[in-house]
PDB file of C-alpha atoms in Angstrom:
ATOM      1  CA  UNK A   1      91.185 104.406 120.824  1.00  0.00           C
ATOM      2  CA  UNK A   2      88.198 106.481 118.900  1.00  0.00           C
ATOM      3  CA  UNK A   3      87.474 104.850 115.236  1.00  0.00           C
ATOM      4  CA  UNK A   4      87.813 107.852 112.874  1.00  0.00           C
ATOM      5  CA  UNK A   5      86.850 107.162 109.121  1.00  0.00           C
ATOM      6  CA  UNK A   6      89.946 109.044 107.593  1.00  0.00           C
ATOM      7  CA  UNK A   7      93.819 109.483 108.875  1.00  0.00           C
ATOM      8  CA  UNK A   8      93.853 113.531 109.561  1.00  0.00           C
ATOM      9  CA  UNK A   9      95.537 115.898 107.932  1.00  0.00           C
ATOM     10  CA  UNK A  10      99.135 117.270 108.604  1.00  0.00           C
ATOM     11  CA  UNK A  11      98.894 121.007 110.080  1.00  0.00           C
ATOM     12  CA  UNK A  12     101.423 122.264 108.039  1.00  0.00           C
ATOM     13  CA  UNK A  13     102.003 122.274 104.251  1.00  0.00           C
ATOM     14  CA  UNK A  14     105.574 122.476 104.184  1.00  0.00           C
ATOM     15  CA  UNK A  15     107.029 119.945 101.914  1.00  0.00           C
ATOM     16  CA  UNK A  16     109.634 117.529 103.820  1.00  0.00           C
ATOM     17  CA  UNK A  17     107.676 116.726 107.286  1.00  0.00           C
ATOM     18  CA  UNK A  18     105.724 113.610 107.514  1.00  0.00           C
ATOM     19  CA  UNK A  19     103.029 111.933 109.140  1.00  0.00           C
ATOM     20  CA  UNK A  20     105.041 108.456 109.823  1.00  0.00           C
ATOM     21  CA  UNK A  21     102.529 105.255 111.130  1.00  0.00           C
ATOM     22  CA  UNK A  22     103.843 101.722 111.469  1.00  0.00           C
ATOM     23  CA  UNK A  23     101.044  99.408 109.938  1.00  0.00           C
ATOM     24  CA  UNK A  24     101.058  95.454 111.657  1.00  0.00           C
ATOM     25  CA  UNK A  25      99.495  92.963 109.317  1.00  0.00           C
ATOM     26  CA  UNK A  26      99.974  90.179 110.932  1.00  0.00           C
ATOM     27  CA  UNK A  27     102.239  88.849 114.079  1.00  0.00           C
ATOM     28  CA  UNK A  28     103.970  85.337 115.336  1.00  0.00           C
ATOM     29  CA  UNK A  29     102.839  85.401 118.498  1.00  0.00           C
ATOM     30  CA  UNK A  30     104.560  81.852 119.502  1.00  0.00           C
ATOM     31  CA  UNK A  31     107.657  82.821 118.515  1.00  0.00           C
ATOM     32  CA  UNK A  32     110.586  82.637 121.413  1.00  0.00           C
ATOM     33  CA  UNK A  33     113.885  84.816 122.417  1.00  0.00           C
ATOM     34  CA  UNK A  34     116.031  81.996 120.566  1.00  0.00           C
ATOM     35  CA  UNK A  35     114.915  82.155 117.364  1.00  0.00           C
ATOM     36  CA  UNK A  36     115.786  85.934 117.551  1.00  0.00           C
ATOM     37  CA  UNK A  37     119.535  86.168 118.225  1.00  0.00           C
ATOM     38  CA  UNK A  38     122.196  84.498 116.419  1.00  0.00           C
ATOM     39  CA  UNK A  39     123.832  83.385 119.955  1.00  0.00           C
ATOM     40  CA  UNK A  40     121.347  81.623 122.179  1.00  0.00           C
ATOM     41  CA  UNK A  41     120.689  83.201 125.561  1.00  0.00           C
ATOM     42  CA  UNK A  42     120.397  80.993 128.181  1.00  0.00           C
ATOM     43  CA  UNK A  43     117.161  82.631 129.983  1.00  0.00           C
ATOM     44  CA  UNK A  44     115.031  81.306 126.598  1.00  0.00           C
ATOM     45  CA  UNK A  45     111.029  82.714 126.834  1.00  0.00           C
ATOM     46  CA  UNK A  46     108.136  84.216 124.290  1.00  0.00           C
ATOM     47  CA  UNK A  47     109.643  87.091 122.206  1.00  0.00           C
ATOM     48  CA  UNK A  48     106.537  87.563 119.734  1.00  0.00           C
ATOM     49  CA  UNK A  49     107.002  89.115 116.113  1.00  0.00           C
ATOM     50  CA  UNK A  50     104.937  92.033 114.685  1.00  0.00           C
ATOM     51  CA  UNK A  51     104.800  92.579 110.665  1.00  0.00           C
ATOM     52  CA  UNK A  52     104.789  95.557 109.564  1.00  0.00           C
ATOM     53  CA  UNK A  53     104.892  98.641 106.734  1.00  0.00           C
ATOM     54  CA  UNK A  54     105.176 102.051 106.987  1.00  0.00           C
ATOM     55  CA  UNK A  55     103.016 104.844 105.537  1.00  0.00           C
ATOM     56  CA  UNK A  56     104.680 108.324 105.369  1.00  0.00           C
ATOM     57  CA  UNK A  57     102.171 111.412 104.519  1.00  0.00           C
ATOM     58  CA  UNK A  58     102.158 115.030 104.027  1.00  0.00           C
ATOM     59  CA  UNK A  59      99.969 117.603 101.990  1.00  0.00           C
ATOM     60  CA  UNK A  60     102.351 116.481  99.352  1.00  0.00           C
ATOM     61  CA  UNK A  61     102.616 112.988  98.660  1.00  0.00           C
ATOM     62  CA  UNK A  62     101.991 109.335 100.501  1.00  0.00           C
ATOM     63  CA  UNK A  63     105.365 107.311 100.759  1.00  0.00           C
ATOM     64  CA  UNK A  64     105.360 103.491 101.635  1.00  0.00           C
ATOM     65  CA  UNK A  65     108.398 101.735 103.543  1.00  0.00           C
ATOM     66  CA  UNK A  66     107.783  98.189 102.264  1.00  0.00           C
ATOM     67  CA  UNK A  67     105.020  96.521 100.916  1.00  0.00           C
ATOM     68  CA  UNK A  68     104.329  93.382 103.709  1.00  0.00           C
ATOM     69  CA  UNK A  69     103.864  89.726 101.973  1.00  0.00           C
ATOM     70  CA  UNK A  70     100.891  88.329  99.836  1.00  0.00           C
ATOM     71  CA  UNK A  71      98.031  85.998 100.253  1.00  0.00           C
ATOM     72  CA  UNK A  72     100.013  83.193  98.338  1.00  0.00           C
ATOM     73  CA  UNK A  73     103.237  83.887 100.947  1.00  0.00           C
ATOM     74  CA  UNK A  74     100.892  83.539 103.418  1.00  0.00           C
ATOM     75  CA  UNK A  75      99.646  80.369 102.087  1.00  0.00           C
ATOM     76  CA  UNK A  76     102.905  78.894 101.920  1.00  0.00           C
ATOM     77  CA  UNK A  77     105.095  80.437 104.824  1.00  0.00           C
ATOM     78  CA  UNK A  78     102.373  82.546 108.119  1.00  0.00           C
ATOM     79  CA  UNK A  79      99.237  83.669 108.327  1.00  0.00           C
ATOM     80  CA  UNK A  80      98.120  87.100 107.780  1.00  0.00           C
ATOM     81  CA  UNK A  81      95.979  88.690 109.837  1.00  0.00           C
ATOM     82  CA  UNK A  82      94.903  91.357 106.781  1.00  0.00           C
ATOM     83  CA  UNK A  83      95.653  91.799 103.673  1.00  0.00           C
ATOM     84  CA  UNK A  84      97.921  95.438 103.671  1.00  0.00           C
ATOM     85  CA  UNK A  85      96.909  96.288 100.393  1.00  0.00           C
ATOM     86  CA  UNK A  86      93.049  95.901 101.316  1.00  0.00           C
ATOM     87  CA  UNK A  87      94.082  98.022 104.915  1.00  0.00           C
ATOM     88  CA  UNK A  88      95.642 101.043 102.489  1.00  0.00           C
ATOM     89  CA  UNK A  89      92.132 100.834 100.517  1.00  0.00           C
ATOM     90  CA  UNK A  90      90.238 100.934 104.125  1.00  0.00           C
ATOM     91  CA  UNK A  91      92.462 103.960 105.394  1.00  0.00           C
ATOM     92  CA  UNK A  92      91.317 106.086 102.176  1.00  0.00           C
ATOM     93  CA  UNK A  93      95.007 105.749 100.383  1.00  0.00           C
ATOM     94  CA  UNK A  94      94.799 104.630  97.123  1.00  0.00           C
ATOM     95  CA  UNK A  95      97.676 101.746  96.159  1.00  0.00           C
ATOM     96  CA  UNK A  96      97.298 102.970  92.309  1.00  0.00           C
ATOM     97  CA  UNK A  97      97.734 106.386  93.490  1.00  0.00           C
ATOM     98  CA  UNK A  98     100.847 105.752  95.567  1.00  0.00           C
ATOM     99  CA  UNK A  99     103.970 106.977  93.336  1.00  0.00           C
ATOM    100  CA  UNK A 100     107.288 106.236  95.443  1.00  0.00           C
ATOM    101  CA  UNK A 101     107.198 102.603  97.615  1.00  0.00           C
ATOM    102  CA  UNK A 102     110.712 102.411  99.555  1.00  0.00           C
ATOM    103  CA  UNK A 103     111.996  98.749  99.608  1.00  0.00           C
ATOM    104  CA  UNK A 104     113.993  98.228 102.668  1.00  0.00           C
ATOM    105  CA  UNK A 105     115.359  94.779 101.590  1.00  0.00           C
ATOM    106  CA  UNK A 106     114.042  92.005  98.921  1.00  0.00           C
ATOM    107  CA  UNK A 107     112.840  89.433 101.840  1.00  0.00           C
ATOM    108  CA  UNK A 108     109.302  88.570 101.344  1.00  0.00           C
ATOM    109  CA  UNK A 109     107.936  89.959 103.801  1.00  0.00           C
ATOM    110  CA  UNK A 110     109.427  93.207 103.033  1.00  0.00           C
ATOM    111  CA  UNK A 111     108.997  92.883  99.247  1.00  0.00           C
ATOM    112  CA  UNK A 112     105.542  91.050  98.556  1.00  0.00           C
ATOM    113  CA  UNK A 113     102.242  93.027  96.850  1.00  0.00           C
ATOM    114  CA  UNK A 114     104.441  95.250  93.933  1.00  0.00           C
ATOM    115  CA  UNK A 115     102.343  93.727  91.686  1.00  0.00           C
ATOM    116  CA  UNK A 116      99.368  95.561  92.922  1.00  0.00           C
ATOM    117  CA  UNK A 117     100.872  99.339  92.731  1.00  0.00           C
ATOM    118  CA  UNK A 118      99.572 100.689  89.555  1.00  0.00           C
ATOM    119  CA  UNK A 119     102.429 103.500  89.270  1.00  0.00           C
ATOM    120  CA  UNK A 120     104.891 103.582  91.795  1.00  0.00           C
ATOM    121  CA  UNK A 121     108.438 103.701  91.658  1.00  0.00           C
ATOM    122  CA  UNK A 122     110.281 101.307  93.794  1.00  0.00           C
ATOM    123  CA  UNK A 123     113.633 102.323  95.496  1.00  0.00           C
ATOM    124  CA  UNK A 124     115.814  99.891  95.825  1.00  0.00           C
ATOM    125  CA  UNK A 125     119.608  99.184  96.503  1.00  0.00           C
ATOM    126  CA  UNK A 126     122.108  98.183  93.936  1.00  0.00           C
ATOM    127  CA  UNK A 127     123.789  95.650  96.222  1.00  0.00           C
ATOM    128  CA  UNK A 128     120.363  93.754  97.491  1.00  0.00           C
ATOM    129  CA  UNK A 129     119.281  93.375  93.832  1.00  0.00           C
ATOM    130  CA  UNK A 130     122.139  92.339  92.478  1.00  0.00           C
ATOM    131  CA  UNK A 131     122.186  89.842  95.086  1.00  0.00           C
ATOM    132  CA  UNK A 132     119.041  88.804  95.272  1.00  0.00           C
ATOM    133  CA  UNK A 133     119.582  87.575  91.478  1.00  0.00           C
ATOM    134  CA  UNK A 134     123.119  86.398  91.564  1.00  0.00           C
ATOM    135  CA  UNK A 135     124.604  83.301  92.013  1.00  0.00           C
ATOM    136  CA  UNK A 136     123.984  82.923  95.933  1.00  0.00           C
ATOM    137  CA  UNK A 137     120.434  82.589  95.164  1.00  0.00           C
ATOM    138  CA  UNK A 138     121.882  78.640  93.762  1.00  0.00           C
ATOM    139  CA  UNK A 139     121.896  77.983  97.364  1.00  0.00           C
ATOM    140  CA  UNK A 140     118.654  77.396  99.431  1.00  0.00           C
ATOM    141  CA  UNK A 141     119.939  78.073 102.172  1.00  0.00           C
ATOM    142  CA  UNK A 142     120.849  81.561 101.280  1.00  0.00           C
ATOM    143  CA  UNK A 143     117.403  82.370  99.330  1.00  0.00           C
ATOM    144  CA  UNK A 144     115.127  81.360 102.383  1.00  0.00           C
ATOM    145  CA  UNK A 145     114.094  84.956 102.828  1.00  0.00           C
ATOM    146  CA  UNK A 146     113.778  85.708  99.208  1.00  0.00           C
ATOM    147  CA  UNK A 147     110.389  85.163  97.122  1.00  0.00           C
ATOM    148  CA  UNK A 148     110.843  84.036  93.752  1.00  0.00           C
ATOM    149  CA  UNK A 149     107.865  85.623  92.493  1.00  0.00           C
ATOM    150  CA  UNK A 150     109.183  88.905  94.006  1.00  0.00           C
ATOM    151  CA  UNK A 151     112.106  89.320  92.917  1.00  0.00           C
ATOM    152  CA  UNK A 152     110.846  88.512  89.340  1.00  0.00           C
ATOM    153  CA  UNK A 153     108.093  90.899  89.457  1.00  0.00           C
ATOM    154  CA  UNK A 154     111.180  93.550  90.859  1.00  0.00           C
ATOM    155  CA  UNK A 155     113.102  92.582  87.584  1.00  0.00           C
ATOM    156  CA  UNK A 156     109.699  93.191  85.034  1.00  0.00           C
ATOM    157  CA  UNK A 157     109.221  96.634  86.839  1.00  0.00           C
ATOM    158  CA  UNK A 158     113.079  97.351  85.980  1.00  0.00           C
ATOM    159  CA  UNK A 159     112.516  96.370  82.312  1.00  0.00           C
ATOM    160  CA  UNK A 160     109.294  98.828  82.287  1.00  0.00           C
ATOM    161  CA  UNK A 161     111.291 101.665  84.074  1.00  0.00           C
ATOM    162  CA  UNK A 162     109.720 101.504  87.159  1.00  0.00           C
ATOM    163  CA  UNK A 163     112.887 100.784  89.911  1.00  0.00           C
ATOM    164  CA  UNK A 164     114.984 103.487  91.237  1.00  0.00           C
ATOM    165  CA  UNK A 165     118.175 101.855  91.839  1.00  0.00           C
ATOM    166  CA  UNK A 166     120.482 103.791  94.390  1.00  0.00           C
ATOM    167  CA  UNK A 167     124.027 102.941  95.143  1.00  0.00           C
ATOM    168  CA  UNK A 168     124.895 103.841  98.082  1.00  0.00           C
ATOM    169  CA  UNK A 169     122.926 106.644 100.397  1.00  0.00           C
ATOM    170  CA  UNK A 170     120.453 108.677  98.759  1.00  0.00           C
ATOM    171  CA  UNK A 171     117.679 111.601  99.581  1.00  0.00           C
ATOM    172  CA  UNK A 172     115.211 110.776  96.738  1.00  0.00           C
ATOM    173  CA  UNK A 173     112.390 113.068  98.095  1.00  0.00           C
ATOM    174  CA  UNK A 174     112.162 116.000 100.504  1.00  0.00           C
ATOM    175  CA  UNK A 175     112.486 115.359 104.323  1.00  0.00           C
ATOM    176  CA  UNK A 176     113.594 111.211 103.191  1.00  0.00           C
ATOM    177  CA  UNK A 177     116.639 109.539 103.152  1.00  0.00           C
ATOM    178  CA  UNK A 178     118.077 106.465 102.557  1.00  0.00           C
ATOM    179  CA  UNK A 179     121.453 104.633 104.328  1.00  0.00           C
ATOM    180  CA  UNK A 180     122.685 101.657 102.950  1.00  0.00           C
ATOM    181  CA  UNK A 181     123.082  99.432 106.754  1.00  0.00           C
ATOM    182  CA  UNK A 182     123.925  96.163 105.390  1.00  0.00           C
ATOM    183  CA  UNK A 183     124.378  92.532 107.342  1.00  0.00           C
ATOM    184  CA  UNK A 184     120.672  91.172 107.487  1.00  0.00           C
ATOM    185  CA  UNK A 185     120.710  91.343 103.566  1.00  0.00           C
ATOM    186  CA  UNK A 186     123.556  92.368 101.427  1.00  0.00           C
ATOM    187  CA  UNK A 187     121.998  95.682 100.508  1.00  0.00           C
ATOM    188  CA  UNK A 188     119.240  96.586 103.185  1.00  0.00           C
ATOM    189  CA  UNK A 189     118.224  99.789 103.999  1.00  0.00           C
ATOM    190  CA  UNK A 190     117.140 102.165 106.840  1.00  0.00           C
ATOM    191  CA  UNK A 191     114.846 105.121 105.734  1.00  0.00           C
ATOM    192  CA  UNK A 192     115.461 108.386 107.522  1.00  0.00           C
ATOM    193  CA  UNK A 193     112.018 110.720 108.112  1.00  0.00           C
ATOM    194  CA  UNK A 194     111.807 114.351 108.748  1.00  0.00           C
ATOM    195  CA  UNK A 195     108.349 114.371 111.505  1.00  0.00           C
ATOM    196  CA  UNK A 196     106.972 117.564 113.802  1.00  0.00           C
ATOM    197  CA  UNK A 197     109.043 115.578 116.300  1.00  0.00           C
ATOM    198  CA  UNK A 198     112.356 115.427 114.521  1.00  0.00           C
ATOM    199  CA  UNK A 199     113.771 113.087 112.130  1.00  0.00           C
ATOM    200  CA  UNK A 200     112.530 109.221 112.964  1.00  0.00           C
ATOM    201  CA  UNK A 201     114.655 106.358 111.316  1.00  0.00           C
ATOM    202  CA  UNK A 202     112.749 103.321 109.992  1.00  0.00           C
ATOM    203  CA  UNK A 203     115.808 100.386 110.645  1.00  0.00           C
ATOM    204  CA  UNK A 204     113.332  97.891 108.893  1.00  0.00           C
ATOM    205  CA  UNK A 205     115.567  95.008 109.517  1.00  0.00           C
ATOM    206  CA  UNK A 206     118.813  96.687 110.113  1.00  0.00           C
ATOM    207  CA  UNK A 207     117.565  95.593 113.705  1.00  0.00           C
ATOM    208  CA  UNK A 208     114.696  93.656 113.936  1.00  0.00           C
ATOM    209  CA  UNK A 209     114.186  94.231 118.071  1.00  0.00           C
ATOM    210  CA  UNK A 210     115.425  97.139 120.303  1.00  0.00           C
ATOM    211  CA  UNK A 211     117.306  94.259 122.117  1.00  0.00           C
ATOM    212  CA  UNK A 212     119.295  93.578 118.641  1.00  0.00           C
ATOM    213  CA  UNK A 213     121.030  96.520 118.231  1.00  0.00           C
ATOM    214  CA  UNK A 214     120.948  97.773 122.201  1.00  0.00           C
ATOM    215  CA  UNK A 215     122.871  94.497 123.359  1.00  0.00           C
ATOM    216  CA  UNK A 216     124.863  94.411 119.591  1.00  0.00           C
ATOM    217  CA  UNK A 217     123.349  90.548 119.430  1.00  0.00           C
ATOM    218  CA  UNK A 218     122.256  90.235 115.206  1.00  0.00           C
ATOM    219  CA  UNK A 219     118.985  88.491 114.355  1.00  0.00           C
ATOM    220  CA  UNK A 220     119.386  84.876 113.555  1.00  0.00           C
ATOM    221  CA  UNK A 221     119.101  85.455 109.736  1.00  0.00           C
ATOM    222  CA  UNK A 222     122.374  87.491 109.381  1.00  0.00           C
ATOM    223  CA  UNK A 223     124.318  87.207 106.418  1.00  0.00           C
ATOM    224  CA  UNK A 224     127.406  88.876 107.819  1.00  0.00           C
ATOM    225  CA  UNK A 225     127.401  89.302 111.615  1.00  0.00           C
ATOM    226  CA  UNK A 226     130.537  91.858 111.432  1.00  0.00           C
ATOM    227  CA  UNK A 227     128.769  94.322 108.989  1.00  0.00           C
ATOM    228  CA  UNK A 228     125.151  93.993 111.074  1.00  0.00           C
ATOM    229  CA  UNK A 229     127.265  95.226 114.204  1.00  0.00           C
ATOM    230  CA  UNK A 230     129.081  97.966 112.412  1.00  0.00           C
ATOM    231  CA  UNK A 231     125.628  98.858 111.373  1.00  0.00           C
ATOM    232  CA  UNK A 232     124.537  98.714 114.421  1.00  0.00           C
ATOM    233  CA  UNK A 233     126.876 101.873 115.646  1.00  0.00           C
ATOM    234  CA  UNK A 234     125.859 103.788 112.202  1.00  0.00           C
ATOM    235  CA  UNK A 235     121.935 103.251 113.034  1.00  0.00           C
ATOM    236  CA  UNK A 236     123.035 105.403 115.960  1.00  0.00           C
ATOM    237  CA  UNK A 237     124.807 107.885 114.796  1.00  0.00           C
ATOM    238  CA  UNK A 238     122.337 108.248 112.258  1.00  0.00           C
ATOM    239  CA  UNK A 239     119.149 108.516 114.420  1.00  0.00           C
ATOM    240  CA  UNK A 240     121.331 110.265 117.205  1.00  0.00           C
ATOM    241  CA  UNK A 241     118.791 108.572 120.245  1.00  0.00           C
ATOM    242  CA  UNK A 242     117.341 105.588 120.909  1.00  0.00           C
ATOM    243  CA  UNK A 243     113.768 106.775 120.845  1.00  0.00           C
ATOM    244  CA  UNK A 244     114.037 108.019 117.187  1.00  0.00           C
ATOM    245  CA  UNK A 245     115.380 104.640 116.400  1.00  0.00           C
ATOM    246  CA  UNK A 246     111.758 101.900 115.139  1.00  0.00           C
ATOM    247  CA  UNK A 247     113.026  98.577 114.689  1.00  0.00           C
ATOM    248  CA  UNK A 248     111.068  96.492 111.801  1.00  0.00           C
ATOM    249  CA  UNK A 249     109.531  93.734 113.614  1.00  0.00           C
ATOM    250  CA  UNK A 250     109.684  94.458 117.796  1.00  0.00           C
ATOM    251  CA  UNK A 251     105.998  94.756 119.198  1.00  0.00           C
ATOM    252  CA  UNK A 252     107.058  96.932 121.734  1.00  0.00           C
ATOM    253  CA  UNK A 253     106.841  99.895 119.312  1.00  0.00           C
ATOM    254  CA  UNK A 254     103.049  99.651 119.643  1.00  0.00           C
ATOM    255  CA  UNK A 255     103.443  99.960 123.301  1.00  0.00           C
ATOM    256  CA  UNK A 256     105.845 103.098 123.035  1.00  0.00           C
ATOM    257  CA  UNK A 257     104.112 104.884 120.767  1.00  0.00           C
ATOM    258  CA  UNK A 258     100.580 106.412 120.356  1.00  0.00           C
ATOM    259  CA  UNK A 259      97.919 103.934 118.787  1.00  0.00           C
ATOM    260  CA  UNK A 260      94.828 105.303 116.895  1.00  0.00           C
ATOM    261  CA  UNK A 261      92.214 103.211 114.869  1.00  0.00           C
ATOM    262  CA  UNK A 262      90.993 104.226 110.977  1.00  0.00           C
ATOM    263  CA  UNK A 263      88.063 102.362 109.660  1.00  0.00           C
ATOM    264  CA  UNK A 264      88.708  99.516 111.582  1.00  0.00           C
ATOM    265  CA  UNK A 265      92.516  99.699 110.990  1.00  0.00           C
ATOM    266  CA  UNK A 266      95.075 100.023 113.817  1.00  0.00           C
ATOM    267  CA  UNK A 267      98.006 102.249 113.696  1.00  0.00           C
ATOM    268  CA  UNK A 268     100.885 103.496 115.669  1.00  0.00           C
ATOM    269  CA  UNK A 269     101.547 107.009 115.261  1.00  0.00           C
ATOM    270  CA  UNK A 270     105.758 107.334 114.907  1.00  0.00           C
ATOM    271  CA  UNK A 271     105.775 110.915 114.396  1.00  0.00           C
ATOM    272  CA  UNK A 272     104.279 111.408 117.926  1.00  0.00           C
ATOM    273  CA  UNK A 273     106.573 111.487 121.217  1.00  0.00           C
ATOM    274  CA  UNK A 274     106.867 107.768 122.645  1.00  0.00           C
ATOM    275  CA  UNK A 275     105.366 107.669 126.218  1.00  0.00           C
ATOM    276  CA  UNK A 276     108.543 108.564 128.461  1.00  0.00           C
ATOM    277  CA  UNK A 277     108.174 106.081 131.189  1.00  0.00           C
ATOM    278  CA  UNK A 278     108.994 103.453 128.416  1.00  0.00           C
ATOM    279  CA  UNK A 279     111.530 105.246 127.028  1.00  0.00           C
ATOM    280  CA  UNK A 280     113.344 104.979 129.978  1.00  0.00           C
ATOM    281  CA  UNK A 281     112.863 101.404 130.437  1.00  0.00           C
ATOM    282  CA  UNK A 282     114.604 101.428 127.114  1.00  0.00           C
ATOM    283  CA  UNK A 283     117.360 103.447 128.753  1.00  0.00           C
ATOM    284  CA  UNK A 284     117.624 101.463 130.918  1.00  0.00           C
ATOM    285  CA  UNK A 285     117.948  98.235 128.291  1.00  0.00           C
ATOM    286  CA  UNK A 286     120.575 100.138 126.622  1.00  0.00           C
ATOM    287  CA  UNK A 287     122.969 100.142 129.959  1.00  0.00           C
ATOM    288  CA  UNK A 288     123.383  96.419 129.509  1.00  0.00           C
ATOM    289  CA  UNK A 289     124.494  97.202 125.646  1.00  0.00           C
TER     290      UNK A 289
END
């Protein structure tokens, strides 16, 4: 993978087709296939976690899926391995320039760093922030994935005009959608990208693995298992193929797709075909669905 100092430059200028990269800040690399399915499988073994946001780019604009988790969520929940607000600065995008961040969900390691966007408008779901500040949040149990700190600086960005609140499916820019996938969170979000290759659907944590949605077995944090299923089928129909389909956390997107390294910063190029032979192996995956 050559080191180039600077992410190159889309060939075309036409508004509404992106440049799409996944961006892993940190992974759990001891993690195990139980702790990633609601139902146990019997056949337990290492099923590592990758972090990650996305960066979408054109001659127009730079979008952000998500903003990863901060130092102090670090401190008190994983490690990082970088700070993704210092890796935008490294890859020559400026956070303070950035004017649309997509929220997928309000977890924290979706919704950490908002603080450090100087301008951006965050796009967000009725239904996840109205949950995220409603009475479930008595209950720890059902705030585990929620930073306080988040979802407060979320609420002072509201009161200073800054959140884009969508009800429901939305196309807030050229070439981007939105479609409301609920059952992780009560208002989570996959983000639908226009690319040279076609249109490439960021599930964030609509599915958290291929395996999740290919053998219709939620992630263990589900807050309703019968919408993450029907969500499931709609991811489909949505994407319209399996390889168009990036799950939020499942390292073997790196492994599909192209990697290339900016100033010291890994990415995985989503806009680029996926290498065939491991498409297929996905193929294959999906028979057992």
């Amino acid at each position: 993978m050559p080191d180039s100092s600077r992410l190159p430059k889309m060939e075309t200028s036409e508004d509404g087709i992106y440049q799409v990269y996944s961006l892993c800040y940190a992974r759990a690399r001891s993690r195990h296939v139980h702790e990633n399915f609601m139902i146990r499988d019997m056949h337990d073994g290492p099923m590592p976690m990758d972090f990650n946001l996305w960066i979408l780019r054109n001659a127009h604009r730079t979008v952000l899926v998500d903003t990863g988790f901060s130092q102090r969520a670090a401190n008190e929940r994983r490690p990082l391995d970088f700070d993704p607000i210092e890796a935008l600065a490294r890859l020559d995008i400026d956070p303070d320039a950035i004017e649309d961040v997509i929220i997928s969900h309000l977890h924290f390691d979706h919704a950490g760093n908002i603080d450090r966007f100087a301008k951006a408008r965050f796009h967000v779901q009725d239904a996840e922030v109205a949950y995220a500040t409603g009475r479930c949040m008595c209950d720890r149990t059902m705030r585990l994935g929620f930073d306080v700190e988040d979802v407060v600086t979320l609420v002072r960005h509201t009161y200073a005009e800054r959140v884009c609140f969508h009800d429901g499916d939305a196309t807030p820019l050229p070439g981007i959608s939105l479609h409301v996938l609920p059952g992780h969170t009560a208002g989570i979000q996959a983000v639908r990208v226009m690319t040279p290759r076609g249109p490439v659907v960021l599930a964030s944590d609509v599915s958290h693995f291929y395996a999740n949605f290919l053998r219709r077995g939620p992630f263990a944090a589900t807050l309703d298992a019968t919408e993450t299923l029907r969500s499931y089928e709609k991811l489909k129909e949505i994407a319209g193929a399996v390889e168009r389909i990036i799950p939020g956390h499942d390292p073997k997107v790196r492994m599909l797709y192209p990697s290339y390294t900016f100033n010291g910063i890994e990415l995985t190029a989503l806009h680029e075909e996926p290498k065939q032979h491991d498409i297929n192996t996905l193929a294959r995956l999906e028979s057992f669905a």
